[in-house]
Coordinates of N, CA and C in Angstrom, one line a residue:
X1 N 0.8 -1.2 0.0 CA 0.0 0.0 0.0 C 0.9 1.2 0.0
X2 N 0.4 2.4 -0.5 CA 1.2 3.6 -0.5 C 1.5 4.0 0.9
X3 N 2.7 4.5 1.1 CA 3.0 5.0 2.4 C 2.3 6.3 2.7
X4 N 1.8 6.5 3.9 CA 1.2 7.8 4.2 C 2.3 8.9 4.3
X5 N 1.8 10.1 4.4 CA 2.8 11.2 4.3 C 2.8 12.0 5.5
X6 N 4.0 12.7 5.6 CA 4.1 13.6 6.8 C 5.0 14.8 6.3
X7 N 4.7 16.0 6.7 CA 5.4 17.2 6.3 C 6.6 17.4 7.3
X8 N 7.8 17.5 6.8 CA 8.9 17.8 7.6 C 9.1 19.3 7.7
X9 N 9.3 19.8 8.9 CA 9.5 21.3 9.1 C 10.7 21.8 8.3
X10 N 10.5 22.8 7.5 CA 11.5 23.4 6.8 C 11.8 22.8 5.4
X11 N 10.9 21.9 5.0 CA 11.0 21.4 3.6 C 9.7 21.5 2.9
X12 N 9.8 21.6 1.6 CA 8.6 21.8 0.8 C 8.3 20.6 -0.1
X13 N 9.1 19.5 0.2 CA 8.9 18.3 -0.6 C 7.7 17.5 -0.1
X14 N 6.6 17.5 -0.9 CA 5.4 16.8 -0.5 C 5.5 15.3 -0.4
X15 N 6.5 14.7 -1.1 CA 6.7 13.3 -1.1 C 7.3 12.7 0.1
X16 N 7.7 13.6 1.1 CA 8.3 13.2 2.3 C 7.4 13.3 3.5
X17 N 6.1 13.2 3.2 CA 5.1 13.3 4.2 C 4.5 11.9 4.6
X18 N 4.5 11.6 5.9 CA 3.9 10.3 6.3 C 2.9 10.6 7.4
X19 N 1.9 9.7 7.5 CA 1.0 9.8 8.6 C 1.7 9.6 9.9
X20 N 1.3 10.4 10.9 CA 1.9 10.3 12.2 C 1.0 11.1 13.2
X21 N 1.4 11.0 14.5 CA 0.8 11.9 15.5 C -0.5 11.4 16.1
X22 N -0.7 10.1 16.2 CA -1.9 9.6 16.9 C -1.6 9.7 18.4
X23 N -2.3 10.5 19.1 CA -1.9 10.8 20.5 C -3.2 10.7 21.3
X24 N -3.0 10.4 22.6 CA -4.1 10.6 23.5 C -4.2 12.0 23.9
X25 N -5.4 12.4 24.3 CA -5.7 13.8 24.6 C -6.5 13.8 25.9
X26 N -6.5 14.9 26.6 CA -7.4 15.2 27.7 C -8.6 15.8 27.1
X27 N -9.8 15.2 27.3 CA -11.0 15.7 26.7 C -12.1 15.8 27.7
X28 N -12.1 16.9 28.4 CA -13.2 17.2 29.3 C -14.1 18.2 28.6
X29 N -14.3 19.4 29.2 CA -15.1 20.4 28.4 C -14.3 20.9 27.2
X30 N -13.0 20.8 27.3 CA -12.2 21.1 26.2 C -11.0 20.2 26.2
X31 N -10.0 20.4 25.3 CA -8.8 19.5 25.3 C -7.6 20.3 25.8
X32 N -6.9 19.6 26.7 CA -5.6 20.2 27.2 C -4.5 19.9 26.2
X33 N -3.3 20.3 26.6 CA -2.1 20.0 25.8 C -2.0 18.5 25.6
X34 N -1.6 18.1 24.4 CA -1.5 16.7 24.1 C -0.5 16.0 25.0
X35 N -0.8 14.8 25.3 CA 0.1 13.9 26.2 C 0.5 12.8 25.3
X36 N 1.8 12.5 25.4 CA 2.3 11.3 24.6 C 1.8 10.1 25.3
X37 N 1.4 9.1 24.6 CA 1.0 7.8 25.1 C 2.2 7.1 25.6
X38 N 2.2 6.7 26.9 CA 3.4 6.1 27.4 C 3.0 5.2 28.6
X39 N 1.9 4.5 28.5 CA 1.5 3.6 29.6 C 2.4 2.4 29.6
X40 N 2.4 1.7 30.7 CA 3.1 0.4 30.8 C 2.2 -0.8 30.8
X41 N 2.7 -2.0 30.5 CA 1.8 -3.1 30.5 C 1.1 -3.3 31.9
X42 N 1.8 -2.9 32.9 CA 1.2 -3.1 34.3 C 0.0 -2.2 34.5
X43 N -0.2 -1.2 33.7 CA -1.3 -0.3 33.9 C -2.5 -0.7 33.0
X44 N -2.3 -1.7 32.2 CA -3.4 -2.2 31.3 C -4.3 -3.2 32.0
X45 N -5.6 -3.0 32.0 CA -6.5 -3.9 32.7 C -6.8 -5.1 31.8
X46 N -6.3 -6.3 32.2 CA -6.5 -7.5 31.4 C -8.0 -7.8 31.2
X47 N -8.8 -7.6 32.3 CA -10.2 -8.0 32.2 C -10.9 -7.0 31.2
X48 N -10.5 -5.7 31.3 CA -11.2 -4.8 30.4 C -10.8 -5.1 28.9
X49 N -9.6 -5.4 28.7 CA -9.2 -5.8 27.3 C -9.9 -7.0 26.8
X50 N -10.1 -8.0 27.7 CA -10.8 -9.2 27.4 C -12.2 -8.9 26.9
X51 N -12.9 -8.1 27.7 CA -14.3 -7.7 27.4 C -14.3 -6.9 26.1
X52 N -13.4 -5.9 26.0 CA -13.5 -4.9 24.9 C -13.1 -5.6 23.6
X53 N -12.3 -6.7 23.7 CA -11.9 -7.4 22.5 C -13.2 -7.9 21.7
X54 N -14.3 -8.0 22.4 CA -15.5 -8.4 21.7 C -16.1 -7.3 20.8
X55 N -15.6 -6.1 21.0 CA -16.1 -5.0 20.2 C -15.8 -5.2 18.7
X56 N -16.7 -4.7 17.9 CA -16.5 -4.7 16.5 C -16.6 -3.3 15.9
X57 N -16.6 -2.3 16.8 CA -16.7 -0.9 16.5 C -15.7 -0.1 17.3
X58 N -15.2 1.0 16.7 CA -14.1 1.7 17.3 C -14.2 3.2 17.2
X59 N -13.4 3.9 18.0 CA -13.3 5.3 17.9 C -11.8 5.6 17.9
X60 N -11.3 6.3 16.9 CA -9.8 6.5 16.8 C -9.5 8.0 16.6
X61 N -8.6 8.5 17.4 CA -8.4 10.0 17.4 C -7.2 10.4 16.6
X62 N -7.3 11.5 15.9 CA -6.1 12.1 15.3 C -6.3 13.6 15.3
X63 N -5.2 14.3 15.0 CA -5.2 15.8 15.1 C -5.4 16.4 13.7
X64 N -6.4 17.2 13.5 CA -6.6 17.8 12.2 C -5.9 19.2 12.0
X65 N -5.3 19.7 13.1 CA -4.6 21.0 13.0 C -3.1 20.8 13.2
X66 N -2.3 21.7 12.5 CA -0.9 21.5 12.5 C -0.3 21.7 14.0
X67 N 0.6 20.8 14.2 CA 1.4 20.8 15.5 C 2.8 20.2 15.2
X68 N 3.8 20.9 15.4 CA 5.2 20.4 15.1 C 5.7 19.7 16.3
X69 N 6.2 18.5 16.1 CA 6.8 17.7 17.1 C 8.1 17.1 16.5
X70 N 9.2 17.4 17.1 CA 10.5 17.0 16.7 C 10.8 17.3 15.2
X71 N 10.3 18.5 14.8 CA 10.5 18.9 13.4 C 9.5 18.4 12.4
X72 N 8.5 17.7 12.9 CA 7.5 17.0 12.0 C 6.1 17.5 12.3
X73 N 5.4 17.8 11.3 CA 4.0 18.2 11.5 C 3.1 17.0 11.6
X74 N 2.5 16.8 12.8 CA 1.7 15.6 13.1 C 0.3 15.7 12.7
X75 N -0.1 16.8 12.0 CA -1.5 17.0 11.5 C -1.9 15.8 10.7
X76 N -3.1 15.3 10.9 CA -3.7 14.3 10.0 C -5.2 14.3 10.4
X77 N -6.0 15.0 9.6 CA -7.4 15.0 9.7 C -8.1 14.0 8.7
X78 N -9.4 14.0 8.8 CA -10.1 13.1 7.9 C -10.0 13.4 6.4
X79 N -9.8 14.7 6.1 CA -9.6 15.1 4.8 C -8.2 14.6 4.3
X80 N -7.3 14.5 5.2 CA -6.0 14.0 4.8 C -6.1 12.5 4.5
X81 N -6.9 11.8 5.2 CA -7.1 10.3 4.9 C -7.8 10.2 3.6
X82 N -8.8 11.0 3.4 CA -9.6 11.0 2.1 C -8.7 11.2 0.9
X83 N -7.6 12.0 1.1 CA -6.7 12.4 0.0 C -5.7 11.3 -0.3
X84 N -5.5 10.3 0.6 CA -4.5 9.3 0.4 C -4.9 8.4 -0.8
X85 N -3.9 7.8 -1.5 CA -4.2 6.9 -2.6 C -5.2 5.8 -2.1
X86 N -6.3 5.5 -2.8 CA -7.3 4.6 -2.4 C -7.9 4.9 -1.1
X87 N -7.8 6.1 -0.6 CA -8.3 6.6 0.7 C -7.8 5.7 1.8
X88 N -6.6 5.2 1.7 CA -6.1 4.2 2.7 C -4.7 4.6 3.2
X89 N -4.5 4.4 4.5 CA -3.2 4.6 5.1 C -3.0 3.8 6.3
X90 N -1.8 3.8 6.9 CA -1.6 3.1 8.2 C -1.9 4.0 9.3
X91 N -2.3 3.5 10.5 CA -2.6 4.2 11.7 C -1.5 4.0 12.6
X92 N -0.4 4.8 12.6 CA 0.8 4.6 13.3 C 0.9 5.5 14.5
X93 N 2.0 5.3 15.3 CA 2.3 6.2 16.4 C 1.6 5.9 17.7
X94 N 0.9 4.8 17.8 CA 0.3 4.5 19.1 C 1.4 4.0 20.1
X95 N 1.4 4.6 21.2 CA 2.5 4.3 22.2 C 1.8 4.1 23.6
X96 N 0.7 3.5 23.6 CA 0.0 3.2 24.9 C -0.4 1.7 24.8
X97 N -0.1 0.9 25.8 CA -0.2 -0.5 25.7 C -1.7 -0.9 25.5
X98 N -2.6 -0.3 26.2 CA -4.0 -0.7 26.0 C -4.5 -0.3 24.6
X99 N -4.2 0.9 24.1 CA -4.6 1.3 22.8 C -3.9 0.3 21.8
X100 N -2.7 0.0 22.0 CA -2.1 -1.0 21.1 C -2.8 -2.3 21.1
X101 N -3.2 -2.8 22.3 CA -3.9 -4.1 22.3 C -5.3 -4.0 21.6
X102 N -5.9 -2.8 21.7 CA -7.1 -2.6 20.9 C -6.8 -2.7 19.4
X103 N -5.7 -2.1 19.0 CA -5.4 -2.2 17.6 C -5.2 -3.7 17.2
X104 N -4.6 -4.4 18.0 CA -4.3 -5.9 17.8 C -5.6 -6.7 17.8
X105 N -6.6 -6.2 18.4 CA -7.9 -6.9 18.4 C -8.8 -6.6 17.2
X106 N -8.4 -5.6 16.4 CA -9.2 -5.2 15.3 C -9.2 -6.3 14.2
X107 N -10.4 -6.4 13.5 CA -10.5 -7.4 12.4 C -10.9 -6.7 11.1
X108 N -10.6 -7.3 10.0 CA -10.9 -6.7 8.7 C -12.4 -6.3 8.6
X109 N -12.6 -5.1 8.0 CA -13.9 -4.6 7.7 C -14.7 -4.0 9.0
X110 N -14.0 -4.1 10.1 CA -14.7 -3.4 11.3 C -14.7 -1.9 11.1
X111 N -15.7 -1.3 11.6 CA -15.9 0.2 11.4 C -15.3 1.0 12.6
X112 N -14.9 2.2 12.2 CA -14.4 3.1 13.3 C -14.8 4.5 13.0
X113 N -15.1 5.2 14.0 CA -15.3 6.7 13.8 C -13.9 7.4 13.8
X114 N -13.7 8.3 12.9 CA -12.6 9.1 12.8 C -12.9 10.4 13.7
X115 N -12.1 10.5 14.8 CA -12.4 11.5 15.8 C -11.3 12.6 15.7
X116 N -11.7 13.9 15.5 CA -10.8 15.0 15.5 C -10.5 15.4 16.9
X117 N -9.2 15.4 17.3 CA -8.8 15.6 18.7 C -7.8 16.8 18.7
X118 N -7.7 17.3 20.0 CA -6.7 18.4 20.2 C -6.9 19.5 19.2
X119 N -8.1 20.0 19.1 CA -8.4 21.1 18.1 C -9.5 22.0 18.6
X120 N -9.8 23.0 17.9 CA -10.8 24.0 18.4 C -12.1 23.3 18.7
X121 N -12.6 22.4 17.8 CA -13.8 21.7 18.1 C -13.6 20.2 17.9
X122 N -13.3 19.5 19.0 CA -13.1 18.1 18.8 C -14.5 17.4 18.6
X123 N -14.4 16.3 17.9 CA -15.6 15.5 17.7 C -15.4 14.5 16.6
X124 N -16.5 13.8 16.2 CA -16.5 12.8 15.2 C -16.8 13.3 13.9
X125 N -15.8 13.1 12.9 CA -15.9 13.7 11.6 C -16.3 12.8 10.5
X126 N -16.1 11.5 10.7 CA -16.4 10.6 9.7 C -16.3 9.1 10.1
X127 N -16.4 8.3 9.1 CA -16.3 6.8 9.2 C -15.2 6.3 8.4
X128 N -14.5 5.3 8.9 CA -13.5 4.5 8.2 C -13.6 3.0 8.6
X129 N -12.9 2.2 7.9 CA -12.9 0.8 8.2 C -11.5 0.2 8.2
X130 N -11.3 -0.9 8.9 CA -10.1 -1.6 9.0 C -9.8 -2.4 7.8
X131 N -8.7 -2.2 7.0 CA -8.5 -2.9 5.8 C -7.2 -3.8 5.9
X132 N -6.5 -3.7 7.0 CA -5.3 -4.6 7.2 C -5.2 -4.7 8.7
X133 N -5.1 -5.9 9.2 CA -5.0 -6.2 10.6 C -3.6 -5.8 11.1
X134 N -3.4 -5.9 12.5 CA -2.2 -5.3 13.1 C -1.0 -6.0 12.6
X135 N 0.0 -5.1 12.4 CA 1.4 -5.5 12.0 C 2.3 -4.5 12.6
X136 N 3.7 -4.7 12.6 CA 4.6 -3.8 13.3 C 4.6 -2.4 12.8
X137 N 4.6 -1.5 13.7 CA 4.6 0.0 13.3 C 6.0 0.3 13.0
X138 N 6.3 0.7 11.7 CA 7.6 1.0 11.3 C 8.2 2.3 12.0
X139 N 7.4 3.2 12.5 CA 7.9 4.4 13.1 C 8.7 4.2 14.4
X140 N 8.4 3.0 15.0 CA 9.2 2.8 16.3 C 10.7 2.6 16.0
X141 N 11.0 2.3 14.8 CA 12.4 2.0 14.4 C 13.1 3.2 13.7
X142 N 12.3 4.3 13.4 CA 12.9 5.4 12.6 C 13.3 6.5 13.6
X143 N 14.6 6.7 13.6 CA 15.2 7.7 14.6 C 14.7 9.1 14.4
X144 N 14.3 9.5 13.2 CA 13.8 10.8 12.9 C 12.3 11.0 13.1
X145 N 11.7 9.9 13.6 CA 10.2 9.9 13.8 C 9.9 10.4 15.2
X146 N 8.8 11.2 15.4 CA 8.4 11.5 16.8 C 8.0 10.3 17.6
X147 N 7.8 9.2 16.9 CA 7.4 8.0 17.6 C 8.5 6.9 17.8
X148 N 9.7 7.3 17.5 CA 10.8 6.4 17.7 C 10.9 5.9 19.1
X149 N 11.1 4.5 19.2 CA 11.3 3.9 20.5 C 12.5 3.1 20.5
X150 N 13.6 3.6 21.1 CA 14.9 2.8 21.0 C 14.8 1.5 21.8
X151 N 13.8 1.3 22.7 CA 13.8 0.1 23.4 C 13.1 -1.0 22.7
X152 N 12.5 -0.7 21.5 CA 11.8 -1.7 20.7 C 12.8 -2.3 19.7
X153 N 12.7 -3.6 19.6 CA 13.6 -4.4 18.7 C 12.9 -5.0 17.6
X154 N 13.5 -5.0 16.4 CA 12.8 -5.5 15.2 C 12.4 -7.0 15.3
X155 N 13.2 -7.7 16.1 CA 12.9 -9.2 16.3 C 11.8 -9.3 17.3
X156 N 11.5 -8.3 18.0 CA 10.4 -8.4 19.0 C 9.8 -7.0 19.2
X157 N 9.1 -6.5 18.2 CA 8.5 -5.1 18.2 C 7.5 -4.9 19.2
X158 N 7.5 -3.8 19.9 CA 6.5 -3.5 20.9 C 5.2 -2.9 20.4
X159 N 5.3 -2.2 19.2 CA 4.2 -1.4 18.8 C 3.6 -1.9 17.5
X160 N 2.3 -1.8 17.4 CA 1.6 -2.2 16.2 C 0.8 -1.1 15.5
X161 N 0.4 -1.3 14.3 CA -0.5 -0.4 13.6 C -1.5 -1.2 12.7
X162 N -2.5 -0.6 12.3 CA -3.4 -1.2 11.3 C -3.5 -0.3 10.1
X163 N -4.1 -0.8 9.0 CA -4.4 0.1 7.9 C -5.9 0.4 7.9
X164 N -6.2 1.7 7.7 CA -7.6 2.1 7.6 C -7.9 2.7 6.3
X165 N -9.2 2.7 6.0 CA -9.7 3.3 4.7 C -10.9 4.2 4.9
X166 N -10.9 5.3 4.4 CA -12.0 6.3 4.4 C -13.3 5.6 3.9
X167 N -14.4 5.8 4.6 CA -15.7 5.3 4.2 C -16.5 6.5 3.7
X168 N -16.8 7.4 4.7 CA -17.6 8.6 4.3 C -17.4 9.6 5.4
X169 N -17.8 10.9 5.1 CA -17.9 11.9 6.1 C -19.2 11.6 6.9
X170 N -19.3 12.1 8.1 CA -20.5 12.1 8.8 C -21.5 13.1 8.1
X171 N -22.8 12.8 8.2 CA -23.7 13.7 7.5 C -23.7 15.0 8.2
X172 N -23.3 15.1 9.5 CA -23.0 16.3 10.1 C -22.0 16.0 11.2
X173 N -21.1 16.9 11.5 CA -20.0 16.7 12.5 C -20.7 16.6 13.8
X174 N -20.3 15.6 14.6 CA -20.8 15.3 16.0 C -19.8 15.8 17.0
X175 N -20.0 17.0 17.6 CA -19.0 17.5 18.5 C -18.9 16.8 19.8
X176 N -17.8 16.9 20.4 CA -17.6 16.4 21.8 C -18.6 16.9 22.8
X177 N -18.9 18.2 22.7 CA -19.8 18.8 23.6 C -21.2 18.1 23.6
X178 N -21.6 17.8 22.4 CA -22.9 17.1 22.2 C -22.9 15.7 22.8
X179 N -21.8 15.0 22.5 CA -21.7 13.7 23.1 C -21.6 13.7 24.6
X180 N -21.0 14.7 25.1 CA -20.9 14.8 26.6 C -22.2 15.0 27.2
X181 N -23.1 15.8 26.5 CA -24.4 16.1 27.0 C -25.2 14.8 27.1
X182 N -25.1 14.0 26.1 CA -25.8 12.7 26.1 C -25.3 11.8 27.1
X183 N -23.9 11.8 27.3 CA -23.3 10.9 28.3 C -23.8 11.2 29.7
X184 N -23.9 12.5 30.0 CA -24.3 12.9 31.3 C -25.8 12.5 31.5
X185 N -26.6 12.7 30.5 CA -28.0 12.3 30.6 C -28.2 10.8 30.7
X186 N -27.4 10.1 30.0 CA -27.5 8.6 29.9 C -27.0 8.0 31.2
X187 N -26.1 8.7 31.9 CA -25.7 8.1 33.2 C -26.8 8.1 34.2
X188 N -27.8 9.0 34.0 CA -28.9 9.1 34.9 C -30.0 8.2 34.5
X189 N -30.1 8.0 33.1 CA -31.3 7.2 32.6 C -30.9 5.8 32.1
X190 N -29.6 5.5 32.1 CA -29.2 4.2 31.6 C -29.2 4.1 30.1
X191 N -29.0 5.3 29.5 CA -28.9 5.3 28.0 C -27.7 4.7 27.4
X192 N -27.6 4.7 26.1 CA -26.5 4.0 25.4 C -25.1 4.6 25.7
X193 N -24.9 5.8 26.0 CA -23.6 6.4 26.2 C -23.2 6.5 27.6
X194 N -23.9 5.8 28.5 CA -23.6 6.0 29.9 C -22.2 5.6 30.3
X195 N -21.7 4.6 29.6 CA -20.3 4.1 30.0 C -19.3 4.3 28.8
X196 N -19.6 5.2 27.9 CA -18.7 5.4 26.8 C -17.3 5.7 27.2
X197 N -16.4 5.0 26.6 CA -14.9 5.1 26.9 C -14.4 6.5 26.7
X198 N -14.9 7.2 25.8 CA -14.5 8.6 25.5 C -14.5 9.4 26.8
X199 N -15.4 9.1 27.7 CA -15.5 9.8 29.0 C -15.0 9.1 30.2
X200 N -14.9 7.8 30.1 CA -14.4 7.0 31.3 C -12.9 6.8 31.2
X201 N -12.4 6.7 30.0 CA -10.9 6.6 29.8 C -10.5 7.6 28.7
X202 N -10.5 8.9 29.1 CA -10.5 10.0 28.2 C -9.2 10.1 27.4
X203 N -8.1 9.6 27.9 CA -6.8 9.7 27.3 C -6.5 8.7 26.2
X204 N -7.3 7.7 26.1 CA -7.1 6.6 25.1 C -7.4 7.1 23.7
X205 N -6.4 7.0 22.8 CA -6.6 7.5 21.5 C -7.2 6.4 20.5
X206 N -7.3 5.2 21.0 CA -8.0 4.1 20.3 C -8.9 3.5 21.3
X207 N -10.2 3.5 21.0 CA -11.2 3.1 22.0 C -12.3 2.2 21.4
X208 N -12.7 1.2 22.1 CA -13.8 0.3 21.6 C -15.1 1.0 21.9
X209 N -16.1 0.6 21.0 CA -17.5 1.0 21.2 C -18.4 -0.2 21.1
X210 N -19.4 -0.2 21.9 CA -20.4 -1.2 21.8 C -21.3 -0.9 20.6
X211 N -22.0 -1.9 20.1 CA -22.9 -1.7 19.0 C -24.0 -0.7 19.4
X212 N -24.4 -0.7 20.6 CA -25.4 0.2 21.1 C -24.9 1.7 21.0
X213 N -23.6 1.9 21.4 CA -23.0 3.2 21.4 C -22.9 3.6 19.9
X214 N -22.3 2.7 19.1 CA -22.1 3.0 17.7 C -23.4 3.4 17.0
X215 N -24.4 2.6 17.2 CA -25.7 2.9 16.5 C -26.3 4.2 17.0
X216 N -26.2 4.5 18.3 CA -26.8 5.7 18.8 C -26.1 6.9 18.2
X217 N -24.8 6.9 18.1 CA -24.0 8.0 17.5 C -24.4 8.2 16.1
X218 N -24.6 7.1 15.3 CA -25.0 7.2 13.9 C -26.4 7.9 13.9
X219 N -27.2 7.6 14.8 CA -28.6 8.1 14.8 C -28.6 9.7 15.0
X220 N -27.5 10.2 15.6 CA -27.4 11.6 15.8 C -27.3 12.4 14.5
X221 N -26.8 11.7 13.5 CA -26.6 12.4 12.2 C -28.0 13.0 11.7
X222 N -29.1 12.4 12.1 CA -30.4 12.8 11.6 C -31.0 13.8 12.5
X223 N -30.4 14.1 13.6 CA -31.0 15.0 14.5 C -30.4 16.4 14.5
X224 N -31.1 17.4 14.8 CA -30.6 18.7 15.0 C -29.6 18.7 16.2
X225 N -28.6 19.5 16.1 CA -27.7 19.6 17.3 C -28.4 20.0 18.5
X226 N -28.1 19.3 19.6 CA -28.8 19.5 20.9 C -28.3 20.8 21.6

């Protein structure tokens, strides 16, 4: 598959751009400064992963606005995915063990929401699907990459990525603020978003969704913003 692209600071060569910058964020009423994913295996809940591995729906975060890290612009929004050859690219840069394990649990054709994070208006921008299951993330071995991990060895790589393909834009952008309103209401009423990982594990950049959560969010496309 074609390599994704990334803009290097100080160069105008468009052929040296690769996808990068998948990061966890703090997402309360707004988003704080990005935090690099750096959890340890000991911080990963085995029971939660076991349950969430049953998920066939996902939410995956990326940054749609420019941010330079180690001389590299880590911007990658849904329009960037759409512009890739065959609308397909790898989802690299995950450096959190639980998020990595979720990547490894993904199966072909499973659907994921593309979530714009660390931006003026975070929220769900579109839909994509998994078109290649987990394999080693090449950026862990690239010394000039923001995601380089010198402790990872090629014979035993720590980090994985999947390939994703653009499916469609949402019929309307679903902002974080709207999802939060439903989450708060559903905690009281037992609605679909009562336990949504977006609010219970806010820093995870790769998150599982139940079918109930996924279907409810899709239904919001047809409603006026709350």
